């Protein structure tokens, strides 16, 4: 091995026979019994526990992400559990794999857009920035993340509630203001109601908490993993996966156009 | 479709334009701002939020499961992220897939063993039960789940701390007593230190909380999903996956015994 | 590092600037252009290419496993693709995760049962062995793998065809005979038609080819990975995942029993 | 349900008690015993079996993709198998999840680039097109997919062999010519050897076969699924995953900087 090797380093955890350090804290003395799962998630991402105000906001973000009913991801987890009930981890993993650009991309996209815009223009007027962002998106025919909802109109109640919680805890500065302004401007420019939706609010609050936009999808994964286990618990009690499968298969069978001319003749 | 169809039902969540119900609660009014991620996880599994005592114990279980350092699962998530950095959900999913019988099986196995033993013998003396369980396991050459640890000797500090937290909150009845008694009996019978380990304590506390043993693995998945996102956040800051890969590949290359005799000659 | 380290070894592949060895063969000269994907799969598992007879039988096994229509796995891959179209590998992975005990277990189970029975009784009469196996399974209330099919009655045409192919190629010795005899005995003992099904035939042919029963699931994974990519190709042309999801979600919404006391009052 | 429903359709497969149709062919009569796994993969993607020339080229592409030695994906599958040996499908799925933009993106990118360029300029001179493509990539600081290799210099022997096979079978038209010309132009413009690599050749041959560039990643998934099962077969015989893990964990432990001030003092 002539090549210079870089060392393998990780500061996530460390153990001796009688002590376990996690993120620099004594797991048994400092964390267990003192910290909830949401705060632990913050510690894992930020390297320090949240203060009381951050804890409220971050847990609210996570709780919003847990449960959205019978989503494609939830159906996926249930179908996978039907084939491999011995591997609950596989059923959750299968569900998480649907958390891609179509579903998770918007919180990520909103966090990225807000972060980049505000970082590049630290002094600029918020409404002027919103005008610029909407105009550019329109010119480039780009989708504006975090705005609009099929069902929740004229406002998405989750976004309103998340913004209220953030304001109560003192997190209502430029990212929230820009997200709100984008909604106003975009609604006017596109001529239809484009309220801030839940993912837009989450993107803005990630910025308020100082989190890297690349972690927004990770936060969604954390919340949704909890929700998918919940769906598997319901599937164990009252299974529906087989029914979803059988109906689809049956209908596909009915609509199928057989090809086998030769055999049909014989 | 001549077949009788069963209905597709789910009570996980439900929405109208201005209201979102999750597990029968108003998401915005009752949950957001009031409940942390660990309590939300309890709600997803049990259909009701935990009381204050359950919240402490359940969050302690979850927090124990989040972070174990550079495990095979953490390395897996990091290697996967290297190949598909655009799919953080895939990297977490890959890591979770290692949460199988070797790692997650023990909490599950402990919860199952304790639950089945106590349900079948609701009145029996705990130490007598422990004697029976250890004797049977020995006769059948079966592994006793939740006992022993390579590093944490003579006690696993996490198990002790979890039992203390549970006792403080009033959860220290027959499952905890049986788990402790199994440790005493097994250590005597096998002639070596077999302390209750973290997974054994978690299994016992799942029983104390009245949770189905089949959900023990789900609880591990919830906790570990949080930890794997944490590892990916560290990997983004200080990557080590490429180095782990290159060293293994390089060494395998050195030890490789070329087969191509014919070509070597020609 | 005081601990004795074991070396990292792998004989799968090896490269120099102008030569790539795979399984001991020169990839460019010996394999590319000379070997098909099924033969390459055999080489990966057995460390040598198949002869002409093995190639026919092994490819027939693999081809049987590729496509079973709109299975839970296929629906899973399609739903996952809807959420993460940028990660085709994630959609295939999600589908494969359903290849667990319920679906893949039977080929594995048949291969294991046949292998263990014949190895333990190398000289025994086949019909006597079949009588013993069925009797024991009945006494222990164990499921006999590889027998019976909901749709394909009185015979599974795939099993018959696979056995014919194997016989034509000279692979019709004790594993096939035992699998066939199990069908006869089980049909008589249980009083209903229990033909050898496709997975039973595959299990028997894996034994004929001398493959470890633990690889039977791997062979299923290989075949099904091909089929799931096929389903994603159809999904790109004529999407159905959204419709399957929306119908399930809509029906669950209709059947949902709202819990919210306050709203119910108003 | 007031909404208009779209029908669930799939033409992948269809069964009656005595007949199974796959892609419009009688599985037992037309496919089993007559078609190898690579041809079956072609049939799944293209809706028709390959002719003899296409079969040689497509199988060569697939075989190239199967085995690349101890890649991050192979290590991932092995680590996952260590934790969940009962779920071989999970270990393969975990490995496949690394087949993202960094590894699979290049064949996909090459197929896309060649296809789009040639479709937009059906009559243009190949070398002129290559000049334009390289110039534009340089101006936009975009990576040119399918060119260059760390180890295989001055040529990638797999690319040469794939091009030779294609030429022998009559597939050496504009996509191959453009890929070769890109290599010549880019090597001159960037002033270093940039041979067509294996993924560049595969991208070009996908175009020659008339395949949608979005399926290039699917072809990689098919091939690699076979290879990952191969690695798991070797891992069962001669395990290395535990050693890879332990070394990384041990080194991280050595380099860890404890944070715990209180304990450090005591």
mmCIF file of C-alpha atoms in Angstrom, chain A residues 36 39 42 48-60 165 168-171 209, chain B residues 33:
data_model
loop_
_atom_site.group_PDB
_atom_site.id
_atom_site.type_symbol
_atom_site.label_atom_id
_atom_site.label_comp_id
_atom_site.label_asym_id
_atom_site.label_seq_id
_atom_site.Cartn_x
_atom_site.Cartn_y
_atom_site.Cartn_z
ATOM 1 C CA UNK A 36 -37.139 12.738 24.119
ATOM 2 C CA UNK A 39 -34.523 16.166 20.938
ATOM 3 C CA UNK A 42 -31.766 17.278 16.940
ATOM 4 C CA UNK A 48 -25.895 19.622 20.626
ATOM 5 C CA UNK A 49 -29.316 19.200 22.237
ATOM 6 C CA UNK A 50 -31.963 21.779 21.384
ATOM 7 C CA UNK A 51 -32.864 24.470 23.854
ATOM 8 C CA UNK A 52 -36.482 24.530 25.071
ATOM 9 C CA UNK A 53 -37.679 26.749 22.213
ATOM 10 C CA UNK A 54 -35.910 24.746 19.530
ATOM 11 C CA UNK A 55 -37.269 21.543 21.033
ATOM 12 C CA UNK A 56 -40.865 22.700 20.632
ATOM 13 C CA UNK A 57 -40.369 23.791 17.032
ATOM 14 C CA UNK A 58 -38.299 20.800 15.941
ATOM 15 C CA UNK A 59 -40.671 18.275 17.509
ATOM 16 C CA UNK A 60 -43.597 20.036 15.806
ATOM 17 C CA UNK A 165 -45.695 27.673 17.091
ATOM 18 C CA UNK A 168 -44.533 31.753 19.962
ATOM 19 C CA UNK A 169 -41.021 30.391 20.404
ATOM 20 C CA UNK A 170 -39.380 33.389 18.756
ATOM 21 C CA UNK A 171 -38.565 31.795 15.390
ATOM 22 C CA UNK A 209 -33.275 26.430 13.083
ATOM 23 C CA UNK B 33 -46.773 21.989 19.783
#
